[in-house]
């Protein structure tokens, strides 16, 4: 995931061993879902660009749900 901190666009890259449905969720620090995007992962390298310009500046948690795996990464959204 990059850049962190971000000014609005966040790129999520990962490697997948299989194809399947993917869910990208962004939560604020209070646990409220602020953004979500669905996609399909392919075998190999995957990349998603998230447009988070509608969110207020602050700290957030990105959650990636793929098959039975869940990954969470904290990031910061800032404005110039």
Short mmCIF file of C-alpha atoms in Angstrom, two decimals, residues 11-77:
data_model
loop_
_atom_site.label_atom_id
_atom_site.label_comp_id
_atom_site.label_asym_id
_atom_site.label_seq_id
_atom_site.Cartn_x
_atom_site.Cartn_y
_atom_site.Cartn_z
CA UNK A 11 -2.57 2.14 -4.32
CA UNK A 12 -2.93 -1.40 -2.96
CA UNK A 13 -0.71 -4.08 -4.48
CA UNK A 14 -0.49 -7.76 -3.58
CA UNK A 15 0.29 -11.18 -4.96
CA UNK A 16 -2.44 -13.82 -5.13
CA UNK A 17 -2.05 -17.56 -5.57
CA UNK A 18 -5.65 -17.89 -6.84
CA UNK A 19 -8.42 -15.99 -8.56
CA UNK A 20 -11.46 -14.84 -6.59
CA UNK A 21 -13.58 -12.04 -5.23
CA UNK A 22 -11.93 -9.31 -3.19
CA UNK A 23 -13.34 -6.67 -0.85
CA UNK A 24 -11.41 -3.52 0.13
CA UNK A 25 -12.85 -1.68 3.14
CA UNK A 26 -11.66 1.50 4.83
CA UNK A 27 -12.64 2.14 8.45
CA UNK A 28 -12.14 5.26 10.55
CA UNK A 29 -10.51 4.86 13.96
CA UNK A 30 -13.96 4.59 15.60
CA UNK A 31 -14.59 1.44 13.53
CA UNK A 32 -17.14 3.00 11.15
CA UNK A 33 -16.88 1.90 7.51
CA UNK A 34 -15.98 4.96 5.44
CA UNK A 35 -15.29 3.41 2.02
CA UNK A 36 -15.59 0.07 0.25
CA UNK A 37 -14.69 -1.31 -3.14
CA UNK A 38 -15.16 -4.78 -4.62
CA UNK A 39 -12.94 -6.42 -7.16
CA UNK A 40 -11.67 -9.68 -8.56
CA UNK A 41 -8.17 -10.90 -7.87
CA UNK A 42 -6.24 -12.76 -10.54
CA UNK A 43 -3.45 -15.24 -10.05
CA UNK A 44 -0.23 -13.25 -9.76
CA UNK A 45 0.24 -9.54 -9.13
CA UNK A 46 -2.80 -7.37 -8.45
CA UNK A 47 -3.10 -3.59 -8.10
CA UNK A 48 -6.04 -1.40 -7.07
CA UNK A 49 -6.17 2.38 -6.94
CA UNK A 50 -8.58 3.76 -4.32
CA UNK A 51 -9.95 7.31 -4.63
CA UNK A 52 -10.37 8.49 -1.04
CA UNK A 53 -10.83 12.22 -1.74
CA UNK A 54 -14.33 12.11 -0.19
CA UNK A 55 -12.87 11.21 3.24
CA UNK A 56 -11.81 13.73 5.85
CA UNK A 57 -8.13 13.94 6.83
CA UNK A 58 -7.19 11.54 9.62
CA UNK A 59 -6.08 8.00 10.44
CA UNK A 60 -7.81 5.04 8.83
CA UNK A 61 -7.59 1.26 8.64
CA UNK A 62 -7.56 -0.51 5.28
CA UNK A 63 -9.02 -4.02 5.43
CA UNK A 64 -8.51 -6.42 2.54
CA UNK A 65 -10.82 -9.48 2.51
CA UNK A 66 -9.86 -12.22 0.10
CA UNK A 67 -11.24 -15.75 0.43
CA UNK A 68 -10.73 -16.54 4.12
CA UNK A 69 -7.81 -14.13 4.57
CA UNK A 70 -8.17 -10.69 6.15
CA UNK A 71 -5.33 -8.16 6.22
CA UNK A 72 -5.43 -4.79 7.97
CA UNK A 73 -3.06 -1.86 7.47
CA UNK A 74 -3.23 1.57 9.08
CA UNK A 75 -2.74 4.67 6.93
CA UNK A 76 -3.05 8.45 7.22
CA UNK A 77 -4.97 10.77 4.91
#
